[in-house]
Short mmCIF file of C-alpha atoms in Angstrom, two decimals:
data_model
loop_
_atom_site.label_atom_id
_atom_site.label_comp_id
_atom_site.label_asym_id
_atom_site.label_seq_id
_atom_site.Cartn_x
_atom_site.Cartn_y
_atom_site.Cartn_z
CA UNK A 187 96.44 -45.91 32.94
CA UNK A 188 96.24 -49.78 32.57
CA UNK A 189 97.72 -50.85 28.88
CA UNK A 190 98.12 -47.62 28.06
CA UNK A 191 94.43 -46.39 27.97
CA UNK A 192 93.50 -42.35 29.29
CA UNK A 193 90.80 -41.73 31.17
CA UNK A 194 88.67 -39.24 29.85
CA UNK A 195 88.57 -36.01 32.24
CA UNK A 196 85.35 -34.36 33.45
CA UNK A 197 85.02 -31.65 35.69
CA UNK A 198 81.95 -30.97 37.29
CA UNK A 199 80.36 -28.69 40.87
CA UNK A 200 79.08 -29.53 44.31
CA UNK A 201 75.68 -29.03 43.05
CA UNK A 202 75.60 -32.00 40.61
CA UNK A 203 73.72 -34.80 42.24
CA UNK A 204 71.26 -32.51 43.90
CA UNK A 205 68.31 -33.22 41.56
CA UNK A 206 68.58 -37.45 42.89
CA UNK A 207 67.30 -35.45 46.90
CA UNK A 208 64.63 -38.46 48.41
CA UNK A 209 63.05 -41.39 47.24
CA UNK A 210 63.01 -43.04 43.71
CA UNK A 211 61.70 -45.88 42.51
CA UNK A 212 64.13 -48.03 40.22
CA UNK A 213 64.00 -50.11 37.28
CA UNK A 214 67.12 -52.35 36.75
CA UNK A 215 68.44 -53.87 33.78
CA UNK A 216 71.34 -55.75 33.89
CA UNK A 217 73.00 -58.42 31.53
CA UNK A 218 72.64 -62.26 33.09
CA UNK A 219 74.83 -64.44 33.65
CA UNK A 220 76.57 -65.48 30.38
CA UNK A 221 76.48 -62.74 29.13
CA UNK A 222 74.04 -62.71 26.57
CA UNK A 223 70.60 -61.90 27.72
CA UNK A 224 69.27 -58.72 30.01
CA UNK A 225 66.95 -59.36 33.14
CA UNK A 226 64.72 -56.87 34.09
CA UNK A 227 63.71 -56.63 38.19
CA UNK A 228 63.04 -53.31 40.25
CA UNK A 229 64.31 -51.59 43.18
CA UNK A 230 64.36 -48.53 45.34
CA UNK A 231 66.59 -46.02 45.69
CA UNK A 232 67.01 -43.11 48.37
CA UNK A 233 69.60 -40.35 47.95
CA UNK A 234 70.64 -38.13 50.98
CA UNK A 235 73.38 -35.03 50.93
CA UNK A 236 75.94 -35.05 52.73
CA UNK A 237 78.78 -32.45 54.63
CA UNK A 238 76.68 -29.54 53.15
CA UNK A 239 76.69 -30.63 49.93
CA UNK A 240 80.18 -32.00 49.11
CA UNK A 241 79.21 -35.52 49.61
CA UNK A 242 75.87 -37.48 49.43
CA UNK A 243 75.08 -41.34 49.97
CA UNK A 244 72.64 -43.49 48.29
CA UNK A 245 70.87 -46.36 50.14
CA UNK A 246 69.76 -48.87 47.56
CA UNK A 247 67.53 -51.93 47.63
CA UNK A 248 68.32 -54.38 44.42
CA UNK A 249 65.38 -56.95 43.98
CA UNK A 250 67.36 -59.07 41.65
CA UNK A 251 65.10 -62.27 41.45
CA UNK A 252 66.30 -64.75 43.37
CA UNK A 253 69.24 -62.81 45.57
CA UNK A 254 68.13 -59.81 46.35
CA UNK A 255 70.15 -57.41 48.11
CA UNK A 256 71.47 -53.82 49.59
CA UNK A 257 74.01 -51.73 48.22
CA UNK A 258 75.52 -48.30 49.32
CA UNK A 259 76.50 -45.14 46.47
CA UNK A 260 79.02 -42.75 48.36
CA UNK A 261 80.03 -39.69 46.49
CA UNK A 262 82.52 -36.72 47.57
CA UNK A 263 83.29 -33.69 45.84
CA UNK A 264 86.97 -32.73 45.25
CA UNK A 265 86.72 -28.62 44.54
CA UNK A 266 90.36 -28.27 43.80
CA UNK A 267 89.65 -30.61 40.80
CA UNK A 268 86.25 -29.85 40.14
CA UNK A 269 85.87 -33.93 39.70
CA UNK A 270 83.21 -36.50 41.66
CA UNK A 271 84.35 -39.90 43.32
CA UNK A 272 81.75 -42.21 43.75
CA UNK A 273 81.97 -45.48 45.16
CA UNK A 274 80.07 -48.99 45.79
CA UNK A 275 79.67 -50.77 48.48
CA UNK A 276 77.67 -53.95 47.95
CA UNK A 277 76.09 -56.16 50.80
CA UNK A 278 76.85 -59.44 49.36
CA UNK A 279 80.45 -58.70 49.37
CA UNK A 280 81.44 -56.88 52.56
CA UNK A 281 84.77 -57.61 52.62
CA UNK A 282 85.45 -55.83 49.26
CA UNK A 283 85.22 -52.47 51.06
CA UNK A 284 84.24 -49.45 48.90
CA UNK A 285 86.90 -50.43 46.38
CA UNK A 286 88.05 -47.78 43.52
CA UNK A 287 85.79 -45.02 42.49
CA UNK A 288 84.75 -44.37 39.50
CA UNK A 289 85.75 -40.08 38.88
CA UNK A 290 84.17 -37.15 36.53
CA UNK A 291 81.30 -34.50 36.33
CA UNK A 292 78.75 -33.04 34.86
CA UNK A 293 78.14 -31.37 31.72
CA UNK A 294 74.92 -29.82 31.27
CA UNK A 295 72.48 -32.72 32.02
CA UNK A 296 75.01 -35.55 31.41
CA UNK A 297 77.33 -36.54 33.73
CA UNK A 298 80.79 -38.87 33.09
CA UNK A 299 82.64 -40.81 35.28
CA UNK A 300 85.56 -43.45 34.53
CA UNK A 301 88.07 -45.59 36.30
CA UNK A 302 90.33 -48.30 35.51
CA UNK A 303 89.05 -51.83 35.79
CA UNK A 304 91.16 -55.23 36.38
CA UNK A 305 88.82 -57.33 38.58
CA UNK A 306 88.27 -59.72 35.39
CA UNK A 307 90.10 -60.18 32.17
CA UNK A 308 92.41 -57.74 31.08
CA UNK A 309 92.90 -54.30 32.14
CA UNK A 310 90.11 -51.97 30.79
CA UNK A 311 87.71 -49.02 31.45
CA UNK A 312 84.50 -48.29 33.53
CA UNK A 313 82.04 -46.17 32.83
CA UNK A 314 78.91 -44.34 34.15
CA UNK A 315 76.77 -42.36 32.70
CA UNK A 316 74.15 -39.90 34.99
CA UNK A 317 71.49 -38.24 32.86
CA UNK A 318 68.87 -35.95 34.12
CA UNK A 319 65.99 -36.42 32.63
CA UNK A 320 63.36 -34.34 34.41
CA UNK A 321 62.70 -32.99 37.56
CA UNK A 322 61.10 -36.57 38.32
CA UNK A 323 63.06 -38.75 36.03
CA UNK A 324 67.16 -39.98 36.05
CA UNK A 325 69.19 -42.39 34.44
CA UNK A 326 72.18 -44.44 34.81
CA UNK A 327 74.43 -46.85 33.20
CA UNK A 328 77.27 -48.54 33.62
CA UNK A 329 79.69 -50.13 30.33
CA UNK A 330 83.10 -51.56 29.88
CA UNK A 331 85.63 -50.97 27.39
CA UNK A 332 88.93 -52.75 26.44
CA UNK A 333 90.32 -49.46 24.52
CA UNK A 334 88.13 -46.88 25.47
CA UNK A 335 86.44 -46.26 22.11
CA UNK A 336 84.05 -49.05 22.05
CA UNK A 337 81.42 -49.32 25.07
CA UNK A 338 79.58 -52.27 25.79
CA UNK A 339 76.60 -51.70 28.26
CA UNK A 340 75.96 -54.10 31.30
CA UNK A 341 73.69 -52.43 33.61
CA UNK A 342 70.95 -49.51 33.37
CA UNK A 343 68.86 -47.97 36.10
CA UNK A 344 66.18 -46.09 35.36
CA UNK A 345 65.10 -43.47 37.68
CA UNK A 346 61.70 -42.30 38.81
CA UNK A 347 60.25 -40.24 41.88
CA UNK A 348 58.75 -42.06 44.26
#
């Protein structure tokens, strides 16, 4: 890993991201510009399986005020490794591709997913977080760390059946 830092291993089944089946309705936080402050906007979200059941893809809409936008989730199941990969692919930046995935599982109702990150600054982690809430509630984040200790939040969703 980058500077030394260990990603955190999570193992998880093809069954994991079955409770996020159809259409949700999404509320976004995500730090601004700067840094500083959050912005609130919404969003939908619809997730679809996939290969029976070892991948699934979710089609996002992202009504960030002023630029909003489409974005693309892609997730396969590795059952040798009992790990996720999930990937972004992001509308405004087409060229990027689907980039590096982010890898884990599930643990109960909380699932864990890192990767290495060096698109800005100095080599560091990324992090999401999946909780199931209810049968008609999710959430997710996402947070960055320089050492893998200390997490620092930059983007929620918050997940409800549409």
């Amino acid at each position: 890993a980058a500077a030394g830092l260990k990603i955190p291993v999570h193992t998880g089944n093809a069954s994991d991201f079955d409770f996020l089946e159809g259409a949700w309705i999404v509320r976004h936080r995500r730090i601004a510009p700067g840094g500083k402050d959050w912005i609130e906007f919404p969003g939908t979200m619809r997730h679809h399986r996939l290969v029976g059941g070892v991948a699934n893809a979710e089609e996002y809409h992202i009504a960030i005020p002023g630029s909003p936008y489409d974005a693309l989730a892609v997730r396969t199941f590795d059952s040798n490794a009992r790990a996720w990969s999930i990937w972004w692919f992001d509308s405004r930046y087409p060229a990027l591709g689907l980039g590096t995935p982010v890898r884990g599982g599930f643990s109960g109702d909380t699932g864990l997913f890192f990767a290495e990150e060096t698109v800005s600054g100095p080599p560091g982690l990324l992090r999401f977080v999946w909780e199931r809430l209810s049968s008609g509630r999710a959430r997710w984040e996402q947070a960055q760390s320089a050492d893998g200790r200390n997490w620092l939040p930059n983007w929620t969703m918050d997940f409800a059946r549409a």
